[in-house]
PDB file of C-alpha atoms in Angstrom:
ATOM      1  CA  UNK A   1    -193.622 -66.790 -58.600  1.00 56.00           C
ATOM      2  CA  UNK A   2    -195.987 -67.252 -61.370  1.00 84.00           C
ATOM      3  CA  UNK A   3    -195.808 -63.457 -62.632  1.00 89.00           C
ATOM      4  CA  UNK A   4    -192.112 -63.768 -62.487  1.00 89.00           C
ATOM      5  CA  UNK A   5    -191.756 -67.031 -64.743  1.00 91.00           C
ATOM      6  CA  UNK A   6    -195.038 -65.676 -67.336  1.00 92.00           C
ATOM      7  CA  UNK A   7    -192.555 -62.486 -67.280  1.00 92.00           C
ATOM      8  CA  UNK A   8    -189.634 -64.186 -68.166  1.00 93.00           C
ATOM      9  CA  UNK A   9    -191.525 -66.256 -70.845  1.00 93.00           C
ATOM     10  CA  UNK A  10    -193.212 -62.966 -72.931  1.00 93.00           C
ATOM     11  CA  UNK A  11    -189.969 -61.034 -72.085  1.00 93.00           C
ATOM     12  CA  UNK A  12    -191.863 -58.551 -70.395  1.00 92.00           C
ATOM     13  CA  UNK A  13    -191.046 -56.558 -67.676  1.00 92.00           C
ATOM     14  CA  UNK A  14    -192.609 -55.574 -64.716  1.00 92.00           C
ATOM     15  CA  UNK A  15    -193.609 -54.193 -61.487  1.00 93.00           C
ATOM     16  CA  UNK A  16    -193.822 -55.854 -57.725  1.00 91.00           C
ATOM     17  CA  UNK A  17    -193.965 -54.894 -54.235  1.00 91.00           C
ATOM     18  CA  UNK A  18    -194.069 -56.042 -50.967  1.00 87.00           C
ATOM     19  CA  UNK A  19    -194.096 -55.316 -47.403  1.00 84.00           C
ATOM     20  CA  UNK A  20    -192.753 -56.497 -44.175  1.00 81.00           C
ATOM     21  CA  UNK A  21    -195.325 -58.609 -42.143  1.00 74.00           C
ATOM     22  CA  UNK A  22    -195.806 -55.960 -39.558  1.00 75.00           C
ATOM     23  CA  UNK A  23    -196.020 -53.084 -42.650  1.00 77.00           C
ATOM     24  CA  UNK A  24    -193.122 -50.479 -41.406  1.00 81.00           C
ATOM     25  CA  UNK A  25    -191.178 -51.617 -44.066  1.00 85.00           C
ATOM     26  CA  UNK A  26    -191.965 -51.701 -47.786  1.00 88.00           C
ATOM     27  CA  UNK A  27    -190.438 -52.604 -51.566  1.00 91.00           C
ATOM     28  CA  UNK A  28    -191.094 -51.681 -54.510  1.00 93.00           C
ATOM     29  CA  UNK A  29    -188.903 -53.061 -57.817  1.00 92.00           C
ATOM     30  CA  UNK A  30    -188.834 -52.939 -61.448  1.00 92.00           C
ATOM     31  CA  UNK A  31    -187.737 -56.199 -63.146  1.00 92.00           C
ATOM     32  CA  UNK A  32    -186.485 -56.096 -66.446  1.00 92.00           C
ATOM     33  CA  UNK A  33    -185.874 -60.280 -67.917  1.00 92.00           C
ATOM     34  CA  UNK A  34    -182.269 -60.646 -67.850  1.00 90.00           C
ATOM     35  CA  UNK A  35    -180.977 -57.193 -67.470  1.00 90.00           C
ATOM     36  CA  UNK A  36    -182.512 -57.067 -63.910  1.00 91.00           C
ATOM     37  CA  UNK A  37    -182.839 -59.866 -60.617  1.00 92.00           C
ATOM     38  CA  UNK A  38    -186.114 -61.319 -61.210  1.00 90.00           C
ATOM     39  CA  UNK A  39    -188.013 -63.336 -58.363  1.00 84.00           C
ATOM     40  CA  UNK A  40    -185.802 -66.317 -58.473  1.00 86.00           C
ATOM     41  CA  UNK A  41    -182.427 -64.426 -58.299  1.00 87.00           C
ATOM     42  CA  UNK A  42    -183.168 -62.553 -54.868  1.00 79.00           C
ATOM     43  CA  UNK A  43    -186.397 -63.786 -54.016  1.00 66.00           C
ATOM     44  CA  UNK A  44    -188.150 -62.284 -50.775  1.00 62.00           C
ATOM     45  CA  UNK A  45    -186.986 -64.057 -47.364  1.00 50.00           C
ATOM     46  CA  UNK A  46    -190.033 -65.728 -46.734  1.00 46.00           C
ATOM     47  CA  UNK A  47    -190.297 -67.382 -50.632  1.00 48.00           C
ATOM     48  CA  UNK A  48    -186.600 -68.563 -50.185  1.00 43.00           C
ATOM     49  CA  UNK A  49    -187.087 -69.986 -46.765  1.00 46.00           C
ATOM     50  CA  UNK A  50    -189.825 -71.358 -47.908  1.00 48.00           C
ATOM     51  CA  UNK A  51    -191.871 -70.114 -44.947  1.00 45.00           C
ATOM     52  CA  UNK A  52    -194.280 -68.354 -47.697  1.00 48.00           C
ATOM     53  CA  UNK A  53    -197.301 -70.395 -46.625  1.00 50.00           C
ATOM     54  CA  UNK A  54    -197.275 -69.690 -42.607  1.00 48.00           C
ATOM     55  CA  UNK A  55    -197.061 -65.868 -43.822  1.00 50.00           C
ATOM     56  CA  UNK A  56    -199.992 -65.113 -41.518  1.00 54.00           C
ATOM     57  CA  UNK A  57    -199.574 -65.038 -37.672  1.00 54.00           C
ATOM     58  CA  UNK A  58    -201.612 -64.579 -35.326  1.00 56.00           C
ATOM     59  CA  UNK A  59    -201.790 -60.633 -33.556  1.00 51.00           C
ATOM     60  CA  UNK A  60    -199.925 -59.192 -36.522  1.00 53.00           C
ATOM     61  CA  UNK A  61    -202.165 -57.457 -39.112  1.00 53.00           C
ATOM     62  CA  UNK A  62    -200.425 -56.168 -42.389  1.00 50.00           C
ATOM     63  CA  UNK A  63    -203.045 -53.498 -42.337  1.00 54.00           C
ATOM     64  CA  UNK A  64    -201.713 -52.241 -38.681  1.00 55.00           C
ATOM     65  CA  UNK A  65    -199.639 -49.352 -40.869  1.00 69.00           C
ATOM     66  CA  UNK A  66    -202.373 -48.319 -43.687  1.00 81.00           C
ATOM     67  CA  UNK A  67    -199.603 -44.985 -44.411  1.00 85.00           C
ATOM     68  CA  UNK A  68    -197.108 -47.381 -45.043  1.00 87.00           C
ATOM     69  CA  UNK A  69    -198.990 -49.531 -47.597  1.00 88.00           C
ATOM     70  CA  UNK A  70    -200.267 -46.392 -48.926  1.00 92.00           C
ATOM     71  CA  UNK A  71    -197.031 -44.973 -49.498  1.00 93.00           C
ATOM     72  CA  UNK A  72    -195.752 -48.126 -50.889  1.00 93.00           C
ATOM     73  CA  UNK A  73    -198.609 -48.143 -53.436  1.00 94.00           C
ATOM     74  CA  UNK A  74    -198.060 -44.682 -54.830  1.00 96.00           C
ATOM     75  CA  UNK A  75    -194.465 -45.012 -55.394  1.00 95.00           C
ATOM     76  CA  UNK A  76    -195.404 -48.191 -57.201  1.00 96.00           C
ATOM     77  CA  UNK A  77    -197.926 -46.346 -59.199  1.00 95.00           C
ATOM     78  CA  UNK A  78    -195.689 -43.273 -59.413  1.00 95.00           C
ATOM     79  CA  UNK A  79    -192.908 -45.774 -60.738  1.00 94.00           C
ATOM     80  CA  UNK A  80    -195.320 -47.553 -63.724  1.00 93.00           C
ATOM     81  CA  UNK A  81    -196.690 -43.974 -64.385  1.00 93.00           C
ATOM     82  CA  UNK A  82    -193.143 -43.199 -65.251  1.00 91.00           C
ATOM     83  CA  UNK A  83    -192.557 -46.101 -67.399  1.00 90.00           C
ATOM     84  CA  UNK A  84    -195.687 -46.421 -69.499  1.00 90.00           C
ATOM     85  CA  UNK A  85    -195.927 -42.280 -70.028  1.00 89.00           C
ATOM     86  CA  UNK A  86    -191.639 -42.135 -70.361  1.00 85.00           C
ATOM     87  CA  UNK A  87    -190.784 -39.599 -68.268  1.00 84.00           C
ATOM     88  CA  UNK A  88    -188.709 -39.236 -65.296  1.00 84.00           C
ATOM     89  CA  UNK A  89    -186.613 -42.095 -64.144  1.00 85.00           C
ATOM     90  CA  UNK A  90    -187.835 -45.367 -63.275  1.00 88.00           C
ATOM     91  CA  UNK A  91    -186.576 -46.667 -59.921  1.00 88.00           C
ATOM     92  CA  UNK A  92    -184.715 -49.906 -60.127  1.00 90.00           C
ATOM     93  CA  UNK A  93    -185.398 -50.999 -56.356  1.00 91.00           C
ATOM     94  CA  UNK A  94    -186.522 -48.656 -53.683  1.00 92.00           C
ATOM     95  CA  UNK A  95    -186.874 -49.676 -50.451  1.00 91.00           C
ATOM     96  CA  UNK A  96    -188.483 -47.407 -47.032  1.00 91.00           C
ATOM     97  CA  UNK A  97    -188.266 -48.082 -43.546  1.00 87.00           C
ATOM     98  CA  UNK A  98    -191.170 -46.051 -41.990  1.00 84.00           C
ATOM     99  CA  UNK A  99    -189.280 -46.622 -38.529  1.00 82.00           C
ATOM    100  CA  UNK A 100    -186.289 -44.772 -39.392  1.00 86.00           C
ATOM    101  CA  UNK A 101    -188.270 -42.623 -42.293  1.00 86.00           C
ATOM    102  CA  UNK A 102    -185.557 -44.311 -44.634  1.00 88.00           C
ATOM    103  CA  UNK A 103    -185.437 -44.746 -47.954  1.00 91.00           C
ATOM    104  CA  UNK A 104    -182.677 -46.577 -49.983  1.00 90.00           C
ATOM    105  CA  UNK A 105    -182.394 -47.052 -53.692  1.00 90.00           C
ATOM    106  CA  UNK A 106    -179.957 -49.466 -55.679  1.00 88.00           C
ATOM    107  CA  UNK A 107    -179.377 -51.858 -58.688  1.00 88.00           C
ATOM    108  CA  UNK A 108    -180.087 -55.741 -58.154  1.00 88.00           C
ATOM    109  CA  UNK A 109    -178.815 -57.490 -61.215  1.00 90.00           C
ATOM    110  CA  UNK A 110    -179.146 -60.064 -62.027  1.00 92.00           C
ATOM    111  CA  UNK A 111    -177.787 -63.495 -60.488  1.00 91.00           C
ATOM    112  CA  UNK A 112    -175.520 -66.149 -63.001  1.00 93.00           C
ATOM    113  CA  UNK A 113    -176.755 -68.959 -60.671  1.00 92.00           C
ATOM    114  CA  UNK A 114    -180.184 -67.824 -60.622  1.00 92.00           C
ATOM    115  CA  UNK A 115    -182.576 -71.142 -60.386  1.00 90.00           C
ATOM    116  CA  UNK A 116    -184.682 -70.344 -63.241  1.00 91.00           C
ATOM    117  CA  UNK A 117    -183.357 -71.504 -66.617  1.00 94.00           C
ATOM    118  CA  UNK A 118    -185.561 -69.105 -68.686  1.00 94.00           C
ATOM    119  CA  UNK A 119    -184.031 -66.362 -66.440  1.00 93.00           C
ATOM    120  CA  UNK A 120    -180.803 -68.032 -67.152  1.00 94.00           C
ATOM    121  CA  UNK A 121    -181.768 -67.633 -71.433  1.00 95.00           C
ATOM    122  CA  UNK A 122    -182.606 -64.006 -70.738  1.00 93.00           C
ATOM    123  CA  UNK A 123    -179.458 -62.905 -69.224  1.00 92.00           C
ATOM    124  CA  UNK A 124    -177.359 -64.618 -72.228  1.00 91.00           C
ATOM    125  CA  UNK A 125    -179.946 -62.579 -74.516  1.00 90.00           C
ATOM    126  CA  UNK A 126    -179.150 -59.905 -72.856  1.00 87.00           C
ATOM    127  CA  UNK A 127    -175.825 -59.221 -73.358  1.00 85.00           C
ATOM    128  CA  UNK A 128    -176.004 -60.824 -76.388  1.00 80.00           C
ATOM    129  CA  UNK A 129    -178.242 -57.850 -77.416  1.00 79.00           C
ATOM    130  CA  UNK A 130    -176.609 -55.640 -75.697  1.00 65.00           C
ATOM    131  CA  UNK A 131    -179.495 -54.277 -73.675  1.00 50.00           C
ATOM    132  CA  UNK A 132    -177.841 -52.150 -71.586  1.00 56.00           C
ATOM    133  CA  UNK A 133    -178.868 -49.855 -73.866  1.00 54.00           C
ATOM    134  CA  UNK A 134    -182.439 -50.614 -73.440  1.00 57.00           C
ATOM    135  CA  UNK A 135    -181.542 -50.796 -69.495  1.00 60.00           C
ATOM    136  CA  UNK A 136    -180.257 -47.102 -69.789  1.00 60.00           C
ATOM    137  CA  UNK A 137    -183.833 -45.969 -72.198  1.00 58.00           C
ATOM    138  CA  UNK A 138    -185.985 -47.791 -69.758  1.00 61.00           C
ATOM    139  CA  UNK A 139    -184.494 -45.687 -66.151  1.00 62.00           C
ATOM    140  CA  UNK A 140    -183.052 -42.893 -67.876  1.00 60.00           C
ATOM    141  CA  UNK A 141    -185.320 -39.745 -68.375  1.00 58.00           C
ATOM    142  CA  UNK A 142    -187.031 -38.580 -71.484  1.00 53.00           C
ATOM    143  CA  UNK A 143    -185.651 -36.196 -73.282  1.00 55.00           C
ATOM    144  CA  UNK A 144    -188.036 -33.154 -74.097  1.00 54.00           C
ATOM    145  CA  UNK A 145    -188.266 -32.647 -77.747  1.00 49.00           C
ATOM    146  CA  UNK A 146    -187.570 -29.098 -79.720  1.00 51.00           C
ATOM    147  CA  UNK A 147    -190.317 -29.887 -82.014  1.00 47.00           C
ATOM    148  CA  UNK A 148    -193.352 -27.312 -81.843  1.00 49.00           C
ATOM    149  CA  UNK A 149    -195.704 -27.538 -79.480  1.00 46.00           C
ATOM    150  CA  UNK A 150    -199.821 -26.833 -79.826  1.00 50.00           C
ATOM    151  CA  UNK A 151    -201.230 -23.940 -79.410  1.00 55.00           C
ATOM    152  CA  UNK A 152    -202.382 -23.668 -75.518  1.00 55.00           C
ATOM    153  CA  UNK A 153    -206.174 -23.150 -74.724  1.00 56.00           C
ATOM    154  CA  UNK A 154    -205.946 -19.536 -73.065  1.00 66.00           C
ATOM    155  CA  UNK A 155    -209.531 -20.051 -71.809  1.00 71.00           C
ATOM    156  CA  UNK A 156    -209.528 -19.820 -67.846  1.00 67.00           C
ATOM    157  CA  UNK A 157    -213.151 -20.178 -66.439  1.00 72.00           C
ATOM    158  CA  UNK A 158    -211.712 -21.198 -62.968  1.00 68.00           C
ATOM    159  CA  UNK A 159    -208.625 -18.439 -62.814  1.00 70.00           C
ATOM    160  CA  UNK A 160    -205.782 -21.103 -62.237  1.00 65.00           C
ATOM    161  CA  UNK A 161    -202.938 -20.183 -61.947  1.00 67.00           C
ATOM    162  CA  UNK A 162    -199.428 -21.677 -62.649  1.00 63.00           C
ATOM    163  CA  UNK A 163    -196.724 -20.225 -60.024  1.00 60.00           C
ATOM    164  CA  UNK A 164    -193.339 -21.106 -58.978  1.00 60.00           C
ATOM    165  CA  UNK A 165    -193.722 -21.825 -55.491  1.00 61.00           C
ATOM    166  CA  UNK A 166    -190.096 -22.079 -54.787  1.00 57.00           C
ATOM    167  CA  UNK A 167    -189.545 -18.537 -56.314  1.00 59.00           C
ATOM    168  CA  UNK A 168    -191.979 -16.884 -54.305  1.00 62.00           C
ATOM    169  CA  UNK A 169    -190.946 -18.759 -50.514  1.00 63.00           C
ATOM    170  CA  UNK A 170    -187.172 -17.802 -51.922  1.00 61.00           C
ATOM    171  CA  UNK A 171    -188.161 -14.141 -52.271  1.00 64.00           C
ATOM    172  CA  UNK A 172    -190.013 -14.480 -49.202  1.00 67.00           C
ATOM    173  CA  UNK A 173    -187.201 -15.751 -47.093  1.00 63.00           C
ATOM    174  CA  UNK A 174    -184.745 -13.114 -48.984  1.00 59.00           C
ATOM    175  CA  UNK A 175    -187.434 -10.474 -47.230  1.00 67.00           C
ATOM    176  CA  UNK A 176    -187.239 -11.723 -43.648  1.00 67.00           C
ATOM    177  CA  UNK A 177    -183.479 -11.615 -44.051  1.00 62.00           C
ATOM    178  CA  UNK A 178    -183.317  -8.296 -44.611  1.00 65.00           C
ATOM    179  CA  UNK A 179    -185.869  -7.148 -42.728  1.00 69.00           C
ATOM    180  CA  UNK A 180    -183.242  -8.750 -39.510  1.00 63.00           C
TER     181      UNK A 180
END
């Protein structure tokens, strides 16, 4: 909880994760203070129950499902990639079930009777400031700009090529049709 309330202090938002103790299941959210549910307004299950500290059991191993954490980890990476370079949009909350090969993706907002006072001062800010604006700059996509762009290097030393993939298996498919 100590990210969440030094969060909530600088205003800052941020990134977590988590996954379930056996690792098929996985999180990943982007908290913005007061606009989105930090820590203390939908904490995980096992902070809330406050079963946090027996965490580790014996036989299960959160490593058991390496594809799961690593798939976790890149969306999380894929997610601050798209907030710090401002493209794309940011994911609010994404959650995956590698069980089901699920993934769900939603809106936690935050919670008036959230425990944390400073969390409490952020909200008010928040719509005093009207930062649903900032909410919609922060998720929504970058728009390209019209301005001029440099001048491309045309050097090639390794012959790569840029090709649309999609056109060509279209065109591909559009053959084998007509070839029936």
């Amino acid at each position: 909880m100590s990210i969440n309330q030094l969060c909530l202090e600088a205003n800052v938002p941020w990134l977590e994760s988590g996954l379930s103790e056996n690792a098929v299941c996985g999180h990943i959210q982007f908290v913005v203070p007061g606009v989105t549910a930090c820590f203390s307004c939908a904490p995980p299950l096992v902070v809330a129950t406050g079963l946090e500290a027996s965490l580790k059991k014996e036989g299960v191993c959160v490593a058991s499902l390496p594809t799961t954490s690593a798939i976790i980890a890149g969306l999380l990476v894929q997610n601050a990639l798209k907030y710090i370079l401002r493209f794309g949009e940011c994911t609010k909350v994404l959650a995956y079930n590698s069980i089901q090969d699920f993934f769900s993706s939603y809106t936690l907002k935050p919670n008036p009777n959230c425990s944390s006072k400073l969390c409490l001062q952020r909200q008010q800010e928040s719509i005093q400031n009207s930062q649903t604006y900032v909410l919609n700059q922060i998720f929504a996509p970058v728009q390209e700009s019209t301005s001029v762009l440099p001048e491309v290097c045309t050097e090639n030393e390794w012959e790569i090529e840029v090709v649309d993939e999609v056109a060509d298996e279209l065109t591909e498919t559009v053959r084998e049709v007509d070839e029936l």
